[in-house]
């Protein structure tokens, strides 16, 4: 004990004051163990604490809380004493909570859950619960032997587990009643009787005696209405499921059980769900004709109408507003609102996606929230090409914010380029199973049937599809192209892009046209290469993509390898961040005077303004609109980071400016070029230069009317801009041309990491097919600042007409900078 003496005094002093200040008491006999053992038992209730302290097992810290809500003050702030204990605990510390009644009382259940969440957020490696009655009663019933009680208590702690389902609100605690009254307790005159006290279901015999038809009793504790509210808002085709409380009697001992999600139709087939219970295969019931239906009727009739909570379970994720005006985001764990998770509604997902359960933010501390936000921003800043992150996270955030779809984020790169690692870092925000060390959400194979409903349940969330690559046969390539078209059109227009399958009318048996799938997930596509540009018929599909590319030989990670990015994305922080972001969004929507509609309308106005600001980019209207989607998604996300203090005003402005430039450049480049990984030909380089010019990064000194451009600096030229070249008026048969110095061109191109290995010699060689040269030379001489200089010169019409060709509904002179000058 000598090694623990230094910590005894302060903890004892804390214990002396804690009863009156916070209601938290530290067992004197175990105070010296704090910080040196891995297990802590929290006992709620003064009498229970005294009983446990008297027989504290070895190696367990005992902490008492005087009542169920004494661990926090009136404003919900947790007692500092609890924080200090967990802060001192070891990395593998675990907490066991014993709050008598939490398994049967909704209010106690809520307090126990919040207390457990508090310890989890503070860093406890596990939080478990003792689902028993009062410790003083249970231990007092044991033989009057301290060692025997200590051993028994140790076994109870070892057997601790989950908290279990929340009991129904307002449901009275069942008390022991005489058997004669069991037949009238919440039953029906035409249904058999459920006796929860004695664990039987019975009917009255001809002479009034009880005839037992089942050696168990069951009652409904919650009912779930399961339906697709997007296709069936009236729930006309809903199915129903129930949570059951079941009582059996074994060896004279009454045992309670709980089962979840038993379909209403299966109530009349009790063998299927009884077998799920410990020892359930030995529980018997009558096999007489229609006994199963009688048992189902008894269970349904046992509780009076109106006392069983009915919870809507929607077959999707996404935003939902309850009948009482509560706005939240659906997940399998409940409805995430501005105040945390509630059980007013939840989602049901396919088994392959059932791990996507948003975390409860009810007790999330701002410090942890900021840490999680900065973790995701560190992932963003770890990439050498920010556009790679923007293409995925920006599109995802646009959907999560409830602003709809309008673009498919696409990331291409050769094997080993890091594209899957980057993408799985994004998907780790939805569930830890999808992190870079885990598995992918979905992989495209060579059949379109496999992609028809990919991600359809993840409404207003995101779905990542990997392995879009060129196939070795024409048939497989065509199938891949068809699969990509389905994915892209869903990710752009939502649902199944308006297409409806045939369904059989259950009443008539006739096959009819069904309602289209209306789920709208953000689709993020990852692959080695998209289908080739020529002959695939996918031009309009490609316009719906927002592409980013990891070039051959490019290191996408600033630290030199993927290790740092993987560390950031495999912690619990990505999940915390997405939940906190959604909770903030719910607060913004709830706080708007017009609710969610008003909040989204304001951001849609921002999006339209951004689209109008790109009217000068000579690409199709669709490409311009697509390029704005990730920008707005990133802007909403940055607004959240700024609001919680994760970034300052300068970082916010810098990030906005970077995103504006990159999305604008991508619009121009993507409007004229297919996304491949084939190398740096002059067309690709030209598109990058055009994009730099269109975004304002680079400038061209224009020719004066009737002559060449002067050697002066344009008064609108900014020091932050780079000179692309001079417009020169040709003589004789030489057209007006753009004279550039290779070093100036490289200075612009090297702002993109994919061009950092390009040399002047490479540049001249790439442009050789289109460059203007003097007779017998490999270059053209032009005057720069009064000095004759070797230049890389191309026809001005090539620089501008190529751009004009991409315009589908604008006149050439409206978009040609030369004519405007």
PDB file of N, CA, C and O in Angstrom, residues 150-209:
ATOM      1  N   UNK A 150     -18.758 -11.201  -0.610  1.00  0.00           N
ATOM      2  CA  UNK A 150     -17.757 -10.566  -1.467  1.00  0.00           C
ATOM      3  C   UNK A 150     -17.576 -11.359  -2.759  1.00  0.00           C
ATOM      4  O   UNK A 150     -17.491 -10.802  -3.858  1.00  0.00           O
ATOM      5  N   UNK A 151     -17.511 -12.681  -2.628  1.00  0.00           N
ATOM      6  CA  UNK A 151     -17.375 -13.537  -3.807  1.00  0.00           C
ATOM      7  C   UNK A 151     -18.608 -13.442  -4.701  1.00  0.00           C
ATOM      8  O   UNK A 151     -18.506 -13.386  -5.933  1.00  0.00           O
ATOM      9  N   UNK A 152     -19.795 -13.381  -4.074  1.00  0.00           N
ATOM     10  CA  UNK A 152     -21.033 -13.275  -4.834  1.00  0.00           C
ATOM     11  C   UNK A 152     -21.098 -11.943  -5.586  1.00  0.00           C
ATOM     12  O   UNK A 152     -21.485 -11.884  -6.765  1.00  0.00           O
ATOM     13  N   UNK A 153     -20.675 -10.871  -4.913  1.00  0.00           N
ATOM     14  CA  UNK A 153     -20.655  -9.563  -5.560  1.00  0.00           C
ATOM     15  C   UNK A 153     -19.692  -9.545  -6.745  1.00  0.00           C
ATOM     16  O   UNK A 153     -19.992  -8.965  -7.800  1.00  0.00           O
ATOM     17  N   UNK A 154     -18.548 -10.192  -6.592  1.00  0.00           N
ATOM     18  CA  UNK A 154     -17.573 -10.250  -7.690  1.00  0.00           C
ATOM     19  C   UNK A 154     -18.173 -10.943  -8.906  1.00  0.00           C
ATOM     20  O   UNK A 154     -17.951 -10.533 -10.050  1.00  0.00           O
ATOM     21  N   UNK A 155     -18.974 -11.996  -8.664  1.00  0.00           N
ATOM     22  CA  UNK A 155     -19.602 -12.712  -9.783  1.00  0.00           C
ATOM     23  C   UNK A 155     -20.662 -11.841 -10.461  1.00  0.00           C
ATOM     24  O   UNK A 155     -20.832 -11.877 -11.687  1.00  0.00           O
ATOM     25  N   UNK A 156     -21.379 -11.057  -9.664  1.00  0.00           N
ATOM     26  CA  UNK A 156     -22.363 -10.142 -10.252  1.00  0.00           C
ATOM     27  C   UNK A 156     -21.671  -9.122 -11.155  1.00  0.00           C
ATOM     28  O   UNK A 156     -22.133  -8.826 -12.264  1.00  0.00           O
ATOM     29  N   UNK A 157     -20.543  -8.581 -10.685  1.00  0.00           N
ATOM     30  CA  UNK A 157     -19.801  -7.598 -11.487  1.00  0.00           C
ATOM     31  C   UNK A 157     -19.293  -8.234 -12.774  1.00  0.00           C
ATOM     32  O   UNK A 157     -19.377  -7.651 -13.862  1.00  0.00           O
ATOM     33  N   UNK A 158     -18.782  -9.450 -12.680  1.00  0.00           N
ATOM     34  CA  UNK A 158     -18.264 -10.138 -13.868  1.00  0.00           C
ATOM     35  C   UNK A 158     -19.368 -10.420 -14.886  1.00  0.00           C
ATOM     36  O   UNK A 158     -19.113 -10.465 -16.098  1.00  0.00           O
ATOM     37  N   UNK A 159     -20.599 -10.607 -14.400  1.00  0.00           N
ATOM     38  CA  UNK A 159     -21.708 -10.948 -15.299  1.00  0.00           C
ATOM     39  C   UNK A 159     -22.402  -9.715 -15.870  1.00  0.00           C
ATOM     40  O   UNK A 159     -23.371  -9.839 -16.626  1.00  0.00           O
ATOM     41  N   UNK A 160     -21.922  -8.522 -15.531  1.00  0.00           N
ATOM     42  CA  UNK A 160     -22.559  -7.307 -16.024  1.00  0.00           C
ATOM     43  C   UNK A 160     -22.558  -7.276 -17.551  1.00  0.00           C
ATOM     44  O   UNK A 160     -21.644  -7.794 -18.197  1.00  0.00           O
ATOM     45  N   UNK A 161     -23.582  -6.656 -18.107  1.00  0.00           N
ATOM     46  CA  UNK A 161     -23.690  -6.596 -19.572  1.00  0.00           C
ATOM     47  C   UNK A 161     -24.313  -5.302 -20.032  1.00  0.00           C
ATOM     48  O   UNK A 161     -24.149  -4.249 -19.408  1.00  0.00           O
ATOM     49  N   UNK A 162     -25.082  -5.368 -21.111  1.00  0.00           N
ATOM     50  CA  UNK A 162     -25.702  -4.178 -21.666  1.00  0.00           C
ATOM     51  C   UNK A 162     -26.871  -3.697 -20.824  1.00  0.00           C
ATOM     52  O   UNK A 162     -27.401  -4.428 -19.977  1.00  0.00           O
ATOM     53  N   UNK A 163     -27.303  -2.474 -21.087  1.00  0.00           N
ATOM     54  CA  UNK A 163     -28.410  -1.887 -20.341  1.00  0.00           C
ATOM     55  C   UNK A 163     -29.747  -2.448 -20.780  1.00  0.00           C
ATOM     56  O   UNK A 163     -30.695  -2.502 -20.006  1.00  0.00           O
ATOM     57  N   UNK A 164     -29.835  -2.876 -22.026  1.00  0.00           N
ATOM     58  CA  UNK A 164     -31.093  -3.413 -22.526  1.00  0.00           C
ATOM     59  C   UNK A 164     -32.000  -2.343 -23.097  1.00  0.00           C
ATOM     60  O   UNK A 164     -31.682  -1.158 -23.107  1.00  0.00           O
ATOM     61  N   UNK A 165     -33.144  -2.783 -23.589  1.00  0.00           N
ATOM     62  CA  UNK A 165     -34.104  -1.874 -24.194  1.00  0.00           C
ATOM     63  C   UNK A 165     -34.712  -0.935 -23.158  1.00  0.00           C
ATOM     64  O   UNK A 165     -34.890  -1.287 -21.996  1.00  0.00           O
ATOM     65  N   UNK A 166     -35.046   0.255 -23.616  1.00  0.00           N
ATOM     66  CA  UNK A 166     -35.689   1.222 -22.737  1.00  0.00           C
ATOM     67  C   UNK A 166     -37.128   0.792 -22.457  1.00  0.00           C
ATOM     68  O   UNK A 166     -37.891   0.532 -23.379  1.00  0.00           O
ATOM     69  N   UNK A 167     -37.533   0.711 -21.174  1.00  0.00           N
ATOM     70  CA  UNK A 167     -38.919   0.346 -20.864  1.00  0.00           C
ATOM     71  C   UNK A 167     -39.875   1.412 -21.396  1.00  0.00           C
ATOM     72  O   UNK A 167     -39.500   2.570 -21.557  1.00  0.00           O
ATOM     73  N   UNK A 168     -41.127   1.045 -21.650  1.00  0.00           N
ATOM     74  CA  UNK A 168     -42.102   2.032 -22.125  1.00  0.00           C
ATOM     75  C   UNK A 168     -42.307   3.151 -21.118  1.00  0.00           C
ATOM     76  O   UNK A 168     -42.299   2.935 -19.906  1.00  0.00           O
ATOM     77  N   UNK A 169     -42.494   4.372 -21.613  1.00  0.00           N
ATOM     78  CA  UNK A 169     -42.721   5.516 -20.741  1.00  0.00           C
ATOM     79  C   UNK A 169     -44.078   5.387 -20.067  1.00  0.00           C
ATOM     80  O   UNK A 169     -45.084   5.099 -20.708  1.00  0.00           O
ATOM     81  N   UNK A 170     -44.102   5.626 -18.792  1.00  0.00           N
ATOM     82  CA  UNK A 170     -45.353   5.652 -18.054  1.00  0.00           C
ATOM     83  C   UNK A 170     -45.937   4.301 -17.750  1.00  0.00           C
ATOM     84  O   UNK A 170     -47.024   4.199 -17.195  1.00  0.00           O
ATOM     85  N   UNK A 171     -45.230   3.232 -18.087  1.00  0.00           N
ATOM     86  CA  UNK A 171     -45.766   1.909 -17.806  1.00  0.00           C
ATOM     87  C   UNK A 171     -45.623   1.606 -16.319  1.00  0.00           C
ATOM     88  O   UNK A 171     -44.516   1.656 -15.779  1.00  0.00           O
ATOM     89  N   UNK A 172     -46.709   1.305 -15.615  1.00  0.00           N
ATOM     90  CA  UNK A 172     -46.613   1.073 -14.177  1.00  0.00           C
ATOM     91  C   UNK A 172     -45.842  -0.193 -13.868  1.00  0.00           C
ATOM     92  O   UNK A 172     -45.867  -1.146 -14.635  1.00  0.00           O
ATOM     93  N   UNK A 173     -45.142  -0.148 -12.762  1.00  0.00           N
ATOM     94  CA  UNK A 173     -44.401  -1.316 -12.316  1.00  0.00           C
ATOM     95  C   UNK A 173     -45.389  -2.385 -11.876  1.00  0.00           C
ATOM     96  O   UNK A 173     -46.305  -2.129 -11.097  1.00  0.00           O
ATOM     97  N   UNK A 174     -45.211  -3.585 -12.368  1.00  0.00           N
ATOM     98  CA  UNK A 174     -46.134  -4.658 -12.042  1.00  0.00           C
ATOM     99  C   UNK A 174     -45.923  -5.122 -10.604  1.00  0.00           C
ATOM    100  O   UNK A 174     -44.800  -5.338 -10.174  1.00  0.00           O
ATOM    101  N   UNK A 175     -46.988  -5.257  -9.891  1.00  0.00           N
ATOM    102  CA  UNK A 175     -46.915  -5.760  -8.526  1.00  0.00           C
ATOM    103  C   UNK A 175     -47.551  -7.134  -8.468  1.00  0.00           C
ATOM    104  O   UNK A 175     -48.348  -7.514  -9.328  1.00  0.00           O
ATOM    105  N   UNK A 176     -47.196  -7.864  -7.438  1.00  0.00           N
ATOM    106  CA  UNK A 176     -47.735  -9.206  -7.278  1.00  0.00           C
ATOM    107  C   UNK A 176     -49.238  -9.109  -7.013  1.00  0.00           C
ATOM    108  O   UNK A 176     -49.690  -8.337  -6.164  1.00  0.00           O
ATOM    109  N   UNK A 177     -50.041  -9.825  -7.745  1.00  0.00           N
ATOM    110  CA  UNK A 177     -51.498  -9.790  -7.551  1.00  0.00           C
ATOM    111  C   UNK A 177     -51.989 -11.211  -7.357  1.00  0.00           C
ATOM    112  O   UNK A 177     -51.361 -12.173  -7.817  1.00  0.00           O
ATOM    113  N   UNK A 178     -53.090 -11.365  -6.691  1.00  0.00           N
ATOM    114  CA  UNK A 178     -53.641 -12.718  -6.511  1.00  0.00           C
ATOM    115  C   UNK A 178     -53.955 -13.350  -7.857  1.00  0.00           C
ATOM    116  O   UNK A 178     -54.374 -12.682  -8.801  1.00  0.00           O
ATOM    117  N   UNK A 179     -53.748 -14.651  -7.947  1.00  0.00           N
ATOM    118  CA  UNK A 179     -53.962 -15.360  -9.203  1.00  0.00           C
ATOM    119  C   UNK A 179     -55.375 -15.187  -9.722  1.00  0.00           C
ATOM    120  O   UNK A 179     -55.611 -15.118 -10.912  1.00  0.00           O
ATOM    121  N   UNK A 180     -56.329 -15.071  -8.820  1.00  0.00           N
ATOM    122  CA  UNK A 180     -57.725 -14.966  -9.241  1.00  0.00           C
ATOM    123  C   UNK A 180     -57.996 -13.699 -10.032  1.00  0.00           C
ATOM    124  O   UNK A 180     -58.931 -13.640 -10.818  1.00  0.00           O
ATOM    125  N   UNK A 181     -57.171 -12.677  -9.832  1.00  0.00           N
ATOM    126  CA  UNK A 181     -57.381 -11.405 -10.518  1.00  0.00           C
ATOM    127  C   UNK A 181     -56.647 -11.350 -11.851  1.00  0.00           C
ATOM    128  O   UNK A 181     -56.830 -10.422 -12.615  1.00  0.00           O
ATOM    129  N   UNK A 182     -55.773 -12.293 -12.119  1.00  0.00           N
ATOM    130  CA  UNK A 182     -54.954 -12.235 -13.321  1.00  0.00           C
ATOM    131  C   UNK A 182     -55.809 -12.259 -14.586  1.00  0.00           C
ATOM    132  O   UNK A 182     -55.440 -11.699 -15.597  1.00  0.00           O
ATOM    133  N   UNK A 183     -56.986 -12.908 -14.523  1.00  0.00           N
ATOM    134  CA  UNK A 183     -57.801 -13.047 -15.723  1.00  0.00           C
ATOM    135  C   UNK A 183     -58.382 -11.718 -16.180  1.00  0.00           C
ATOM    136  O   UNK A 183     -58.763 -11.586 -17.329  1.00  0.00           O
ATOM    137  N   UNK A 184     -58.502 -10.740 -15.302  1.00  0.00           N
ATOM    138  CA  UNK A 184     -59.121  -9.476 -15.683  1.00  0.00           C
ATOM    139  C   UNK A 184     -58.114  -8.373 -15.888  1.00  0.00           C
ATOM    140  O   UNK A 184     -58.486  -7.250 -16.204  1.00  0.00           O
ATOM    141  N   UNK A 185     -56.838  -8.635 -15.695  1.00  0.00           N
ATOM    142  CA  UNK A 185     -55.834  -7.590 -15.768  1.00  0.00           C
ATOM    143  C   UNK A 185     -55.454  -7.296 -17.212  1.00  0.00           C
ATOM    144  O   UNK A 185     -54.672  -7.995 -17.810  1.00  0.00           O
ATOM    145  N   UNK A 186     -56.052  -6.279 -17.789  1.00  0.00           N
ATOM    146  CA  UNK A 186     -55.686  -5.861 -19.136  1.00  0.00           C
ATOM    147  C   UNK A 186     -56.048  -6.871 -20.195  1.00  0.00           C
ATOM    148  O   UNK A 186     -55.485  -6.874 -21.268  1.00  0.00           O
ATOM    149  N   UNK A 187     -56.964  -7.772 -19.943  1.00  0.00           N
ATOM    150  CA  UNK A 187     -57.277  -8.799 -20.911  1.00  0.00           C
ATOM    151  C   UNK A 187     -58.481  -8.449 -21.760  1.00  0.00           C
ATOM    152  O   UNK A 187     -58.909  -7.313 -21.857  1.00  0.00           O
ATOM    153  N   UNK A 188     -59.031  -9.460 -22.405  1.00  0.00           N
ATOM    154  CA  UNK A 188     -60.190  -9.282 -23.274  1.00  0.00           C
ATOM    155  C   UNK A 188     -61.163 -10.415 -22.987  1.00  0.00           C
ATOM    156  O   UNK A 188     -60.758 -11.526 -22.637  1.00  0.00           O
ATOM    157  N   UNK A 189     -62.432 -10.139 -23.144  1.00  0.00           N
ATOM    158  CA  UNK A 189     -63.441 -11.149 -22.854  1.00  0.00           C
ATOM    159  C   UNK A 189     -63.365 -12.336 -23.798  1.00  0.00           C
ATOM    160  O   UNK A 189     -63.842 -13.423 -23.482  1.00  0.00           O
ATOM    161  N   UNK A 190     -62.778 -12.143 -24.986  1.00  0.00           N
ATOM    162  CA  UNK A 190     -62.757 -13.226 -25.966  1.00  0.00           C
ATOM    163  C   UNK A 190     -61.366 -13.802 -26.165  1.00  0.00           C
ATOM    164  O   UNK A 190     -61.191 -14.727 -26.946  1.00  0.00           O
ATOM    165  N   UNK A 191     -60.364 -13.268 -25.477  1.00  0.00           N
ATOM    166  CA  UNK A 191     -58.993 -13.761 -25.636  1.00  0.00           C
ATOM    167  C   UNK A 191     -58.568 -14.522 -24.393  1.00  0.00           C
ATOM    168  O   UNK A 191     -59.068 -14.262 -23.292  1.00  0.00           O
ATOM    169  N   UNK A 192     -57.657 -15.485 -24.528  1.00  0.00           N
ATOM    170  CA  UNK A 192     -57.112 -16.155 -23.341  1.00  0.00           C
ATOM    171  C   UNK A 192     -56.441 -15.146 -22.410  1.00  0.00           C
ATOM    172  O   UNK A 192     -56.187 -13.998 -22.778  1.00  0.00           O
ATOM    173  N   UNK A 193     -56.149 -15.558 -21.214  1.00  0.00           N
ATOM    174  CA  UNK A 193     -55.607 -14.687 -20.180  1.00  0.00           C
ATOM    175  C   UNK A 193     -54.109 -14.886 -20.039  1.00  0.00           C
ATOM    176  O   UNK A 193     -53.607 -16.016 -20.083  1.00  0.00           O
ATOM    177  N   UNK A 194     -53.386 -13.782 -19.870  1.00  0.00           N
ATOM    178  CA  UNK A 194     -51.941 -13.808 -19.656  1.00  0.00           C
ATOM    179  C   UNK A 194     -51.666 -13.537 -18.184  1.00  0.00           C
ATOM    180  O   UNK A 194     -52.083 -12.499 -17.652  1.00  0.00           O
ATOM    181  N   UNK A 195     -50.998 -14.461 -17.536  1.00  0.00           N
ATOM    182  CA  UNK A 195     -50.648 -14.310 -16.120  1.00  0.00           C
ATOM    183  C   UNK A 195     -49.134 -14.088 -16.032  1.00  0.00           C
ATOM    184  O   UNK A 195     -48.358 -15.041 -16.013  1.00  0.00           O
ATOM    185  N   UNK A 196     -48.722 -12.801 -16.015  1.00  0.00           N
ATOM    186  CA  UNK A 196     -47.298 -12.469 -15.986  1.00  0.00           C
ATOM    187  C   UNK A 196     -46.660 -12.812 -14.639  1.00  0.00           C
ATOM    188  O   UNK A 196     -45.452 -12.976 -14.551  1.00  0.00           O
ATOM    189  N   UNK A 197     -47.466 -12.924 -13.598  1.00  0.00           N
ATOM    190  CA  UNK A 197     -46.909 -13.228 -12.282  1.00  0.00           C
ATOM    191  C   UNK A 197     -46.500 -14.687 -12.158  1.00  0.00           C
ATOM    192  O   UNK A 197     -45.481 -15.007 -11.531  1.00  0.00           O
ATOM    193  N   UNK A 198     -47.294 -15.564 -12.749  1.00  0.00           N
ATOM    194  CA  UNK A 198     -47.025 -16.995 -12.625  1.00  0.00           C
ATOM    195  C   UNK A 198     -46.499 -17.622 -13.907  1.00  0.00           C
ATOM    196  O   UNK A 198     -46.257 -18.823 -13.959  1.00  0.00           O
ATOM    197  N   UNK A 199     -46.352 -16.812 -14.961  1.00  0.00           N
ATOM    198  CA  UNK A 199     -45.743 -17.303 -16.188  1.00  0.00           C
ATOM    199  C   UNK A 199     -46.577 -18.301 -16.941  1.00  0.00           C
ATOM    200  O   UNK A 199     -46.057 -19.336 -17.384  1.00  0.00           O
ATOM    201  N   UNK A 200     -47.870 -17.992 -17.134  1.00  0.00           N
ATOM    202  CA  UNK A 200     -48.728 -18.889 -17.900  1.00  0.00           C
ATOM    203  C   UNK A 200     -49.698 -18.087 -18.753  1.00  0.00           C
ATOM    204  O   UNK A 200     -49.956 -16.907 -18.509  1.00  0.00           O
ATOM    205  N   UNK A 201     -50.244 -18.762 -19.759  1.00  0.00           N
ATOM    206  CA  UNK A 201     -51.391 -18.266 -20.522  1.00  0.00           C
ATOM    207  C   UNK A 201     -52.479 -19.322 -20.365  1.00  0.00           C
ATOM    208  O   UNK A 201     -52.232 -20.515 -20.573  1.00  0.00           O
ATOM    209  N   UNK A 202     -53.689 -18.901 -20.001  1.00  0.00           N
ATOM    210  CA  UNK A 202     -54.729 -19.875 -19.672  1.00  0.00           C
ATOM    211  C   UNK A 202     -56.093 -19.423 -20.182  1.00  0.00           C
ATOM    212  O   UNK A 202     -56.304 -18.246 -20.483  1.00  0.00           O
ATOM    213  N   UNK A 203     -56.979 -20.403 -20.286  1.00  0.00           N
ATOM    214  CA  UNK A 203     -58.374 -20.136 -20.624  1.00  0.00           C
ATOM    215  C   UNK A 203     -59.251 -20.737 -19.526  1.00  0.00           C
ATOM    216  O   UNK A 203     -58.817 -21.613 -18.764  1.00  0.00           O
ATOM    217  N   UNK A 204     -60.459 -20.250 -19.427  1.00  0.00           N
ATOM    218  CA  UNK A 204     -61.386 -20.776 -18.420  1.00  0.00           C
ATOM    219  C   UNK A 204     -62.027 -22.056 -18.918  1.00  0.00           C
ATOM    220  O   UNK A 204     -62.478 -22.144 -20.068  1.00  0.00           O
ATOM    221  N   UNK A 205     -62.025 -23.090 -18.043  1.00  0.00           N
ATOM    222  CA  UNK A 205     -62.648 -24.357 -18.387  1.00  0.00           C
ATOM    223  C   UNK A 205     -64.151 -24.298 -18.272  1.00  0.00           C
ATOM    224  O   UNK A 205     -64.743 -23.271 -17.879  1.00  0.00           O
ATOM    225  N   UNK A 206     -64.792 -25.408 -18.549  1.00  0.00           N
ATOM    226  CA  UNK A 206     -66.255 -25.447 -18.542  1.00  0.00           C
ATOM    227  C   UNK A 206     -66.823 -25.201 -17.159  1.00  0.00           C
ATOM    228  O   UNK A 206     -67.957 -24.735 -17.024  1.00  0.00           O
ATOM    229  N   UNK A 207     -66.045 -25.518 -16.134  1.00  0.00           N
ATOM    230  CA  UNK A 207     -66.528 -25.320 -14.765  1.00  0.00           C
ATOM    231  C   UNK A 207     -65.823 -24.145 -14.098  1.00  0.00           C
ATOM    232  O   UNK A 207     -65.802 -24.013 -12.882  1.00  0.00           O
ATOM    233  N   UNK A 208     -65.214 -23.262 -14.902  1.00  0.00           N
ATOM    234  CA  UNK A 208     -64.591 -22.067 -14.369  1.00  0.00           C
ATOM    235  C   UNK A 208     -63.151 -22.256 -13.924  1.00  0.00           C
ATOM    236  O   UNK A 208     -62.505 -21.298 -13.500  1.00  0.00           O
ATOM    237  N   UNK A 209     -62.638 -23.467 -14.013  1.00  0.00           N
ATOM    238  CA  UNK A 209     -61.257 -23.702 -13.612  1.00  0.00           C
ATOM    239  C   UNK A 209     -60.295 -23.206 -14.687  1.00  0.00           C
ATOM    240  O   UNK A 209     -60.678 -23.052 -15.836  1.00  0.00           O
TER     241      UNK A 209
END
